[in-house]
Short mmCIF file of C-alpha atoms in Angstrom, two decimals:
data_model
loop_
_atom_site.label_atom_id
_atom_site.label_comp_id
_atom_site.label_asym_id
_atom_site.label_seq_id
_atom_site.Cartn_x
_atom_site.Cartn_y
_atom_site.Cartn_z
CA GLY Y 1 0.12 0.17 -0.22
CA LEU Y 2 0.74 3.70 -0.61
CA LEU Y 3 1.81 5.61 3.10
CA HIS Y 4 -1.66 7.85 3.43
CA GLU Y 5 -3.52 4.25 2.55
CA ALA Y 6 -4.79 1.68 5.68
CA LEU Y 7 -4.28 -1.35 5.58
CA VAL Y 8 -7.01 -4.15 7.33
CA ALA Y 9 -6.47 -7.73 7.03
CA MET Y 10 -9.41 -9.64 8.24
CA ASP Y 11 -9.88 -13.61 8.59
CA GLY Y 12 -12.73 -15.31 7.52
CA ARG Y 13 -14.84 -14.35 10.65
CA GLY Y 14 -14.37 -10.76 10.21
CA HIS Y 15 -11.42 -10.82 12.66
CA ILE Y 16 -9.03 -8.15 12.45
CA LEU Y 17 -5.32 -10.14 11.43
CA ALA Y 18 -2.84 -7.26 11.17
CA VAL Y 19 -2.98 -3.28 10.34
CA ASN Y 20 -0.35 -0.90 9.01
CA GLU Y 21 1.30 2.07 10.80
CA SER Y 22 -1.06 4.17 8.91
CA ALA Y 23 -4.42 2.18 9.81
CA LEU Y 24 -3.01 2.96 13.51
CA VAL Y 25 -2.77 6.98 13.09
CA GLN Y 26 -5.78 7.20 11.07
CA LEU Y 27 -8.04 5.75 13.43
CA GLY Y 28 -6.13 7.25 16.80
CA CYS Y 29 -5.20 3.65 18.39
CA PRO Y 30 -2.08 3.78 19.87
CA SER Y 31 -0.73 0.14 19.16
CA ARG Y 32 -1.85 -2.70 17.50
CA SER Y 33 -3.81 -4.33 20.39
CA ALA Y 34 -6.46 -2.22 20.28
CA LEU Y 35 -7.00 -3.78 16.81
CA VAL Y 36 -5.89 -6.89 16.28
CA GLY Y 37 -8.23 -9.78 17.23
CA GLN Y 38 -11.18 -8.02 17.95
CA PRO Y 39 -14.18 -7.81 14.66
CA ILE Y 40 -14.04 -5.52 11.60
CA ASN Y 41 -17.38 -3.97 12.72
CA ASN Y 42 -16.58 -3.35 15.97
CA PHE Y 43 -14.72 -0.28 14.24
CA PHE Y 44 -16.47 0.95 10.86
CA GLN Y 45 -20.32 0.99 10.42
CA PHE Y 46 -20.90 -1.79 8.41
CA ASN Y 47 -20.98 -5.83 9.09
CA PHE Y 48 -18.85 -8.59 7.71
CA ASP Y 49 -21.12 -10.10 5.26
CA SER Y 50 -22.16 -6.56 2.75
CA LEU Y 51 -17.80 -6.97 3.13
CA GLU Y 52 -17.69 -10.39 1.56
CA GLN Y 53 -19.93 -9.07 -0.92
CA ARG Y 54 -17.92 -6.13 -2.04
CA ALA Y 55 -14.94 -8.42 -2.08
CA ARG Y 56 -16.57 -10.78 -3.81
CA PHE Y 57 -18.31 -8.50 -6.98
CA GLU Y 58 -17.46 -4.78 -6.29
CA ALA Y 59 -13.96 -5.49 -5.56
CA SER Y 60 -12.71 -2.55 -7.40
CA THR Y 61 -15.32 -0.26 -6.64
CA ILE Y 62 -14.51 2.33 -4.03
CA TRP Y 63 -17.41 3.17 -1.30
CA PRO Y 64 -17.65 5.19 1.73
CA VAL Y 65 -17.29 3.92 5.30
CA ARG Y 66 -17.59 5.64 8.52
CA ASP Y 67 -15.70 4.94 11.52
CA LEU Y 68 -17.83 4.10 14.93
CA ALA Y 69 -15.79 6.25 17.13
CA HIS Y 70 -15.46 9.31 15.32
CA GLY Y 71 -17.90 9.61 12.32
CA ARG Y 72 -15.00 10.27 10.34
CA ARG Y 73 -15.41 9.49 6.56
CA PHE Y 74 -13.19 7.11 4.90
CA PHE Y 75 -12.77 5.99 1.25
CA ALA Y 76 -11.91 1.84 1.21
CA ILE Y 77 -11.70 -0.92 -1.07
CA ALA Y 78 -12.71 -4.58 -0.17
CA ARG Y 79 -10.26 -7.20 -1.86
CA ALA Y 80 -10.28 -10.86 -1.28
CA PRO Y 81 -6.87 -12.22 -0.61
CA VAL Y 82 -4.02 -12.02 -3.61
CA ARG Y 83 -0.55 -14.13 -4.13
CA ASN Y 84 1.48 -12.68 -6.68
CA ASP Y 85 3.60 -15.83 -6.60
CA VAL Y 86 3.13 -18.29 -9.23
CA ARG Y 87 4.23 -21.06 -7.24
CA SER Y 88 1.24 -20.93 -4.64
CA LEU Y 89 -1.16 -20.90 -7.44
CA LYS Y 90 -1.35 -24.65 -6.70
CA PHE Y 91 -3.00 -24.21 -3.20
CA VAL Y 92 -6.58 -24.51 -2.98
CA PRO Y 93 -7.36 -20.29 -2.53
CA GLN Y 94 -8.70 -19.61 0.54
CA SER Y 95 -12.17 -17.90 -1.15
CA ARG Y 96 -13.76 -18.19 -4.05
CA ALA Y 97 -14.00 -14.32 -4.67
CA GLU Y 98 -9.95 -14.70 -4.71
CA GLU Y 99 -9.97 -16.96 -7.55
CA ALA Y 100 -12.89 -15.59 -10.12
CA VAL Y 101 -11.99 -12.04 -9.64
CA ASN Y 102 -7.58 -12.64 -9.84
CA GLY Y 103 -7.57 -15.20 -11.71
CA LEU Y 104 -8.99 -17.44 -14.64
CA SER Y 105 -9.32 -20.85 -13.56
CA SER Y 106 -8.25 -23.94 -15.98
CA GLY Y 107 -9.99 -27.35 -15.88
CA ARG Y 108 -7.66 -28.56 -12.65
CA GLY Y 109 -8.75 -25.27 -10.60
CA GLN Y 110 -5.36 -23.49 -10.93
CA GLN Y 111 -5.38 -19.51 -12.22
CA HIS Y 112 -4.41 -17.89 -15.08
CA VAL Y 113 -3.31 -14.44 -14.98
CA VAL Y 114 -6.00 -11.54 -15.85
CA GLU Y 115 -3.79 -8.58 -16.64
CA ASP Y 116 -5.44 -7.52 -19.73
CA ALA Y 117 -7.89 -4.69 -19.40
CA LEU Y 118 -10.29 -6.13 -21.47
CA MET Y 119 -10.30 -9.56 -19.66
CA ARG Y 120 -10.56 -7.80 -15.93
CA LYS Y 121 -13.39 -5.50 -17.15
CA ASN Y 122 -15.04 -9.10 -18.99
CA LEU Y 123 -14.50 -10.92 -15.85
CA ILE Y 124 -16.21 -8.10 -13.19
CA CYS Y 125 -18.53 -7.50 -14.92
CA GLY Y 126 -19.95 -11.12 -15.77
CA GLN Y 127 -19.59 -11.85 -11.80
CA GLN Y 128 -22.06 -8.69 -11.20
CA LEU Y 129 -24.37 -9.65 -13.54
CA PHE Y 130 -23.85 -13.70 -12.96
CA CYS Y 131 -24.50 -13.50 -9.65
CA LYS Y 132 -27.83 -11.90 -10.23
CA GLN Y 133 -29.02 -14.39 -12.59
CA VAL Y 134 -28.87 -12.65 -15.71
CA PRO Y 135 -27.97 -14.72 -18.57
CA ILE Y 136 -24.13 -14.50 -20.17
CA LEU Y 137 -23.47 -14.95 -23.67
CA LEU Y 138 -18.93 -15.58 -24.58
CA LEU Y 139 -18.28 -14.36 -27.96
CA GLY Y 140 -14.74 -15.26 -29.20
CA ALA Y 141 -11.91 -16.99 -31.01
CA THR Y 142 -12.18 -20.94 -30.85
CA GLY Y 143 -9.41 -21.43 -27.90
CA THR Y 144 -9.62 -17.92 -26.43
CA GLY Y 145 -10.77 -19.91 -23.03
CA LYS Y 146 -14.27 -19.33 -23.51
CA GLU Y 147 -14.75 -22.54 -20.99
CA ALA Y 148 -12.35 -21.30 -18.56
CA PHE Y 149 -14.04 -17.47 -18.30
CA ALA Y 150 -17.10 -19.56 -17.93
CA LYS Y 151 -15.94 -21.25 -15.12
CA ALA Y 152 -14.45 -18.47 -13.17
CA LEU Y 153 -17.51 -16.92 -13.30
CA HIS Y 154 -19.49 -20.00 -11.74
CA ARG Y 155 -16.75 -20.23 -9.22
CA GLY Y 156 -17.46 -16.79 -7.92
CA GLY Y 157 -21.18 -16.95 -7.68
CA LEU Y 158 -23.08 -18.01 -5.27
CA TRP Y 159 -24.07 -21.14 -6.40
CA PHE Y 160 -19.74 -21.87 -6.59
CA ASP Y 161 -20.84 -25.37 -4.70
CA LYS Y 162 -23.36 -26.63 -7.02
CA PRO Y 163 -22.34 -28.71 -10.62
CA PHE Y 164 -20.90 -26.80 -13.43
CA VAL Y 165 -22.59 -28.88 -16.01
CA THR Y 166 -20.61 -28.41 -19.79
CA VAL Y 167 -22.84 -28.82 -23.05
CA ASN Y 168 -20.42 -28.80 -26.22
CA CYS Y 169 -23.66 -28.65 -28.81
CA ALA Y 170 -20.87 -28.99 -31.72
CA ALA Y 171 -19.18 -32.04 -30.33
CA ILE Y 172 -22.57 -33.80 -29.85
CA PRO Y 173 -24.42 -35.86 -32.48
CA GLU Y 174 -27.46 -33.92 -33.94
CA SER Y 175 -29.08 -36.95 -32.80
CA LEU Y 176 -28.02 -37.76 -29.76
CA ILE Y 177 -28.39 -34.15 -28.45
CA GLU Y 178 -31.54 -34.02 -27.42
CA SER Y 179 -31.40 -37.13 -24.65
CA GLU Y 180 -28.04 -35.66 -24.21
CA LEU Y 181 -30.20 -32.10 -22.80
CA PHE Y 182 -33.29 -33.19 -21.78
CA GLY Y 183 -32.39 -36.66 -20.30
CA TYR Y 184 -35.25 -39.68 -20.96
CA THR Y 185 -37.07 -42.09 -19.57
CA ARG Y 186 -37.24 -45.73 -19.29
CA GLY Y 187 -37.72 -47.69 -22.60
CA ALA Y 188 -38.54 -43.34 -24.36
CA PHE Y 189 -36.70 -45.16 -27.44
CA THR Y 190 -34.86 -48.37 -28.91
CA GLY Y 191 -30.76 -48.24 -27.45
CA ALA Y 192 -31.98 -46.37 -24.46
CA VAL Y 193 -30.67 -47.04 -21.21
CA LYS Y 194 -33.49 -49.51 -19.19
CA GLU Y 195 -33.24 -47.41 -15.92
CA GLY Y 196 -33.35 -43.90 -18.42
CA ARG Y 197 -30.79 -40.60 -17.97
CA VAL Y 198 -30.69 -37.64 -16.18
CA GLY Y 199 -30.18 -35.04 -18.83
CA LYS Y 200 -27.24 -32.10 -18.40
CA ILE Y 201 -30.13 -29.70 -18.44
CA GLN Y 202 -31.73 -31.28 -14.87
CA GLN Y 203 -27.68 -32.51 -14.09
CA SER Y 204 -27.62 -28.04 -13.64
CA ASN Y 205 -30.23 -27.50 -11.22
CA GLY Y 206 -29.01 -24.70 -9.20
CA GLY Y 207 -25.85 -24.81 -11.21
CA THR Y 208 -24.70 -23.65 -13.79
CA LEU Y 209 -25.34 -24.94 -17.26
CA PHE Y 210 -22.48 -23.75 -19.92
CA LEU Y 211 -23.72 -24.21 -23.38
CA ASP Y 212 -20.67 -24.12 -25.28
CA GLU Y 213 -20.77 -23.49 -29.67
CA ILE Y 214 -24.79 -22.64 -29.04
CA GLY Y 215 -24.69 -21.41 -32.66
CA ASP Y 216 -24.57 -25.19 -33.62
CA MET Y 217 -27.34 -26.30 -31.81
CA PRO Y 218 -29.90 -27.47 -34.23
CA LEU Y 219 -33.03 -24.71 -35.03
CA MET Y 220 -35.92 -27.43 -33.79
CA LEU Y 221 -33.89 -28.24 -30.13
CA GLN Y 222 -33.53 -24.28 -29.95
CA THR Y 223 -37.04 -23.78 -29.64
CA ARG Y 224 -37.24 -26.62 -26.73
CA LEU Y 225 -34.58 -24.90 -24.94
CA LEU Y 226 -36.35 -21.67 -24.96
CA ARG Y 227 -39.09 -23.32 -23.61
CA VAL Y 228 -37.06 -24.68 -21.05
CA ILE Y 229 -35.03 -21.44 -20.46
CA GLU Y 230 -38.44 -19.70 -20.69
CA GLU Y 231 -40.51 -21.97 -18.27
CA ARG Y 232 -37.77 -23.05 -15.77
CA GLU Y 233 -38.84 -26.70 -16.28
CA VAL Y 234 -37.73 -29.46 -18.59
CA VAL Y 235 -39.65 -32.86 -19.96
CA PRO Y 236 -37.46 -35.90 -20.43
CA LEU Y 237 -38.03 -37.61 -23.56
CA GLY Y 238 -40.65 -40.29 -23.52
CA SER Y 239 -42.60 -38.77 -20.58
CA ASP Y 240 -44.95 -36.25 -19.95
CA GLN Y 241 -43.82 -35.08 -16.38
CA SER Y 242 -42.43 -31.88 -16.47
CA ILE Y 243 -39.13 -31.23 -13.92
CA PRO Y 244 -38.73 -27.82 -12.41
CA VAL Y 245 -34.94 -26.75 -12.43
CA ASN Y 246 -32.90 -23.56 -11.55
CA LEU Y 247 -30.90 -21.92 -14.15
CA HIS Y 248 -28.02 -20.25 -14.35
CA VAL Y 249 -27.30 -20.04 -18.11
CA ILE Y 250 -23.54 -19.08 -19.85
CA SER Y 251 -23.69 -19.89 -23.78
CA ALA Y 252 -20.63 -19.23 -25.64
CA THR Y 253 -19.77 -19.21 -29.64
CA HIS Y 254 -17.10 -18.30 -32.28
CA ARG Y 255 -20.00 -17.64 -34.81
CA ASP Y 256 -21.83 -14.51 -36.12
CA ILE Y 257 -25.07 -14.84 -34.20
CA ARG Y 258 -26.73 -12.02 -35.86
CA GLN Y 259 -25.65 -13.24 -39.27
CA MET Y 260 -27.04 -16.96 -38.50
CA ILE Y 261 -30.55 -14.58 -37.55
CA GLN Y 262 -30.16 -13.46 -40.68
CA LYS Y 263 -30.20 -16.39 -42.54
CA GLY Y 264 -32.89 -18.34 -40.16
CA GLU Y 265 -30.36 -20.66 -38.67
CA PHE Y 266 -30.75 -19.24 -35.11
CA ARG Y 267 -34.20 -18.34 -33.65
CA GLU Y 268 -33.95 -14.17 -32.97
CA ASP Y 269 -36.33 -14.67 -29.63
CA LEU Y 270 -33.45 -17.36 -28.30
CA TYR Y 271 -30.75 -14.91 -29.14
CA TYR Y 272 -32.17 -12.67 -26.68
CA ARG Y 273 -33.10 -14.90 -24.25
CA LEU Y 274 -29.38 -16.18 -23.65
CA ASN Y 275 -28.20 -12.67 -24.50
CA GLY Y 276 -28.71 -11.05 -21.07
CA VAL Y 277 -24.88 -9.47 -21.31
CA THR Y 278 -22.41 -10.02 -24.31
CA LEU Y 279 -18.70 -10.11 -23.28
CA GLN Y 280 -16.16 -10.59 -26.33
CA LEU Y 281 -13.21 -12.50 -24.75
CA PRO Y 282 -10.17 -11.05 -26.57
CA LEU Y 283 -7.44 -12.79 -29.00
CA LEU Y 284 -4.46 -14.12 -27.34
CA ARG Y 285 -1.85 -11.89 -30.09
CA ASP Y 286 -4.11 -8.77 -28.37
CA ARG Y 287 -3.89 -9.56 -24.85
CA ALA Y 288 -1.44 -7.44 -22.57
CA ASP Y 289 -0.37 -10.33 -20.27
CA LYS Y 290 0.68 -12.56 -22.68
CA GLY Y 291 4.20 -12.96 -20.37
CA ASP Y 292 2.05 -13.51 -17.83
CA LEU Y 293 0.20 -16.81 -19.63
CA ILE Y 294 2.85 -18.17 -20.15
CA ARG Y 295 4.47 -18.51 -16.65
CA ILE Y 296 0.97 -19.83 -15.73
CA LEU Y 297 0.64 -22.33 -17.94
CA LEU Y 298 4.33 -23.51 -17.61
CA GLN Y 299 4.16 -23.41 -13.74
CA GLU Y 300 0.85 -25.56 -14.30
CA ASP Y 301 2.54 -28.43 -16.55
CA SER Y 302 5.05 -28.82 -14.16
CA SER Y 303 2.71 -28.75 -10.72
CA GLY Y 304 5.46 -31.16 -8.62
CA GLN Y 305 8.12 -30.75 -10.72
CA GLU Y 306 10.94 -29.02 -11.21
CA PRO Y 307 9.99 -25.15 -12.05
CA ILE Y 308 10.63 -24.60 -16.13
CA GLU Y 309 12.22 -21.35 -17.09
CA ILE Y 310 12.67 -19.73 -20.50
CA ALA Y 311 15.35 -17.97 -22.27
CA GLU Y 312 15.35 -14.44 -23.64
CA ASP Y 313 15.63 -14.76 -27.03
CA ALA Y 314 13.02 -17.77 -27.06
CA PHE Y 315 10.53 -15.88 -24.63
CA ARG Y 316 10.45 -12.77 -27.20
CA LYS Y 317 9.40 -15.00 -30.06
CA LEU Y 318 6.77 -16.56 -28.29
CA LEU Y 319 5.15 -13.03 -27.23
CA ASP Y 320 5.61 -12.06 -31.03
CA TYR Y 321 3.93 -15.06 -32.16
CA SER Y 322 0.46 -14.02 -33.70
CA TRP Y 323 -1.56 -17.46 -32.16
CA PRO Y 324 -3.88 -18.25 -34.96
CA GLY Y 325 -4.92 -20.91 -32.17
CA ASN Y 326 -4.81 -18.71 -29.10
CA ILE Y 327 -4.58 -20.28 -25.79
CA ARG Y 328 -4.88 -23.62 -26.82
CA GLN Y 329 -2.29 -23.19 -29.65
CA LEU Y 330 0.20 -21.51 -26.58
CA ARG Y 331 -0.20 -24.38 -24.19
CA ASN Y 332 0.53 -26.85 -26.94
CA ALA Y 333 3.65 -25.49 -28.02
CA LEU Y 334 4.87 -25.11 -24.44
CA ARG Y 335 4.54 -28.54 -23.69
CA THR Y 336 5.62 -29.86 -26.67
CA ALA Y 337 9.03 -27.41 -26.10
CA ALA Y 338 8.97 -28.69 -21.89
CA ALA Y 339 9.56 -32.15 -22.67
CA LEU Y 340 12.02 -31.16 -25.42
CA CYS Y 341 14.01 -29.16 -23.51
CA HIS Y 342 17.21 -31.27 -20.71
CA ASP Y 343 18.44 -28.75 -17.98
CA GLY Y 344 14.79 -27.12 -17.32
CA ILE Y 345 15.70 -24.22 -19.59
CA ILE Y 346 12.99 -23.78 -22.87
CA ARG Y 347 15.52 -22.39 -25.57
CA LEU Y 348 14.94 -21.12 -29.30
CA SER Y 349 15.86 -24.51 -30.63
CA ASN Y 350 12.58 -26.56 -28.23
CA LEU Y 351 10.46 -24.04 -29.82
CA PRO Y 352 8.25 -25.03 -33.13
CA GLN Y 353 9.12 -23.62 -36.45
CA GLU Y 354 6.55 -20.89 -37.52
CA ILE Y 355 7.33 -19.50 -33.79
CA ILE Y 356 10.92 -19.27 -34.62
CA ASP Y 357 10.23 -17.81 -38.18
CA THR Y 358 8.57 -14.61 -36.51
CA GLU Y 359 9.90 -11.49 -37.16
CA THR Y 360 11.16 -10.41 -33.63
CA ARG Y 361 10.46 -6.66 -32.84
CA MET Y 362 13.43 -4.78 -31.30
CA THR Y 363 11.25 -2.56 -28.88
CA PRO Y 364 12.04 -3.56 -25.16
CA SER Y 365 8.41 -5.49 -23.47
CA PRO Y 366 8.04 -4.87 -19.84
CA SER Y 367 7.15 -8.64 -20.09
CA VAL Y 368 11.05 -9.22 -20.29
CA MET Y 369 11.98 -7.17 -17.21
CA GLY Y 370 13.70 -8.72 -14.64
CA THR Y 371 15.31 -11.64 -16.70
CA VAL Y 372 18.44 -13.53 -14.61
CA ASP Y 373 21.54 -14.96 -16.82
CA SER Y 374 19.67 -14.44 -19.81
CA THR Y 375 16.74 -16.47 -18.79
CA VAL Y 376 12.69 -15.60 -18.00
CA SER Y 377 11.78 -17.30 -14.87
CA VAL Y 378 8.63 -18.96 -14.48
CA SER Y 379 7.90 -17.19 -11.26
CA ALA Y 380 8.45 -14.01 -12.15
CA THR Y 381 5.96 -11.25 -11.74
CA ILE Y 382 4.82 -8.04 -14.03
CA LEU Y 383 2.91 -5.61 -12.20
CA PRO Y 384 1.69 -2.70 -14.21
CA SER Y 385 2.60 1.28 -13.23
CA ALA Y 386 -0.20 2.67 -11.74
CA ALA Y 387 0.38 5.81 -10.36
CA LEU Y 388 -0.81 8.52 -12.38
CA ARG Y 389 -4.24 6.98 -12.45
CA GLU Y 390 -4.24 6.25 -8.87
CA ALA Y 391 -3.46 10.49 -8.47
CA GLU Y 392 -5.84 11.13 -10.49
CA CYS Y 393 -8.18 8.92 -8.14
CA ALA Y 394 -7.43 10.57 -5.15
CA ALA Y 395 -7.25 13.95 -6.86
CA LEU Y 396 -11.07 13.00 -7.69
CA LEU Y 397 -11.76 11.90 -4.21
CA ARG Y 398 -10.94 14.83 -2.44
CA GLU Y 399 -12.41 17.36 -4.67
CA LEU Y 400 -15.86 15.09 -4.49
CA GLU Y 401 -14.99 15.15 -0.64
CA ARG Y 402 -14.88 19.09 -0.49
CA MET Y 403 -17.75 19.83 -2.39
CA HIS Y 404 -20.12 16.93 -0.47
CA TRP Y 405 -20.29 14.71 -3.05
CA ASN Y 406 -22.30 17.79 -4.73
CA ILE Y 407 -21.59 16.61 -8.66
CA SER Y 408 -22.41 20.16 -10.29
CA ARG Y 409 -19.85 22.33 -7.83
CA THR Y 410 -17.25 19.34 -7.66
CA ALA Y 411 -17.21 19.52 -11.97
CA GLN Y 412 -17.11 23.18 -12.05
CA ALA Y 413 -14.04 23.25 -9.27
CA LEU Y 414 -12.56 20.55 -11.62
CA GLY Y 415 -13.61 23.23 -14.90
CA VAL Y 416 -14.94 19.96 -16.73
CA SER Y 417 -18.64 18.67 -17.43
CA ARG Y 418 -21.47 16.79 -15.45
CA ASN Y 419 -20.59 13.86 -17.90
CA THR Y 420 -17.12 13.83 -17.99
CA LEU Y 421 -16.91 14.25 -14.24
CA TYR Y 422 -19.65 10.86 -14.08
CA ARG Y 423 -17.58 9.48 -16.83
CA LYS Y 424 -13.75 9.83 -14.97
CA MET Y 425 -15.72 8.74 -11.59
CA HIS Y 426 -16.54 5.47 -13.55
CA LYS Y 427 -13.24 4.77 -14.74
CA HIS Y 428 -12.15 4.87 -10.88
CA HIS Y 429 -15.09 3.01 -9.90
CA ILE Y 430 -16.16 5.59 -7.50
CA VAL Y 431 -19.80 5.09 -6.71
CA LEU Y 432 -22.09 7.91 -5.11
CA GLU Y 433 -23.99 6.48 -2.11
CA HIS Y 434 -26.94 7.86 -0.20
#
């Protein structure tokens, strides 16, 4: 934290574990013993449950709080635990909010760093809406990590302990997708399992239903799916009894759904039912956190073994490559290179030829800062500078407080329009409270 920031750490029950010097000064406490071990709501006018909700769904929002001793107003940010050393990522996170807000998870439950601005914006927006059961539509090219993103939203939701069920609409044969989705009863059709089978929709009851490649779903099934989503009940094949289901739906596709609607290949009413909000996942080549992703993917594949390092020239080639297959291609390339290297260091000769042939940019990149002996350690962590952003945010807060949060007077004092002030407040996640 900065010198003026008062930091307070709490455990899962809301009891204070530690404070910094600035917290002691600002709260007027002579020693840490007056704070440590005490419930946080003994000092501030809020309950711990609301604090947990802030950390889970509004981790970047600045909100005003008052201390109970003097009634003074402070500006707070609630954050879940953060671990910057990727070696610690093999441990189970202490909170679901940490896993969701601070990283995307792979199928094995480990994190993918999210330092790309668009990905972080998508994740925060998705968390805030998904917790209110707003359906999410993920758009992105093949291999951009749509399923991993959906799992991160699920783990950050209030129903994280319920099933996460995936239906790949492109991988299941058209003749089987109906029975896979809706299930069937005993003797529903020739070749059916005699005791019947529970469908994917019913399996996801209370949890999350992830409809991958929704653009490949046959039109006939789109009609049935729309009815299930609207009525919140499913009828298995061979049955006339409806079964209530509590659905939280995330769908994903790499296709242009609007163009499909114009061609009559996708139902417009289903599109609007699935599209509570659309989140566009960027291509890997456009992401600002490629270096972090490389380190995390390597760490995942070398779990329990000696960490793999990358020679600086090889690392630069990985950053410069366009990655048409996105994250899936990157993972495969790293696995191959790690298997070929003999001394724990991936060198240029271990990379696929199409990556080696990439023209290397000569401009320095922050992703290779901190290299030692011409190698880049997997555990290196690169954090972008945010000094100017923090300074602007602090100046806005000071002026808003001086004007008693009157938007018109604050805008006039700053010499900007009200709309500009609102945009800047939104940019820094500053909210107006009653």
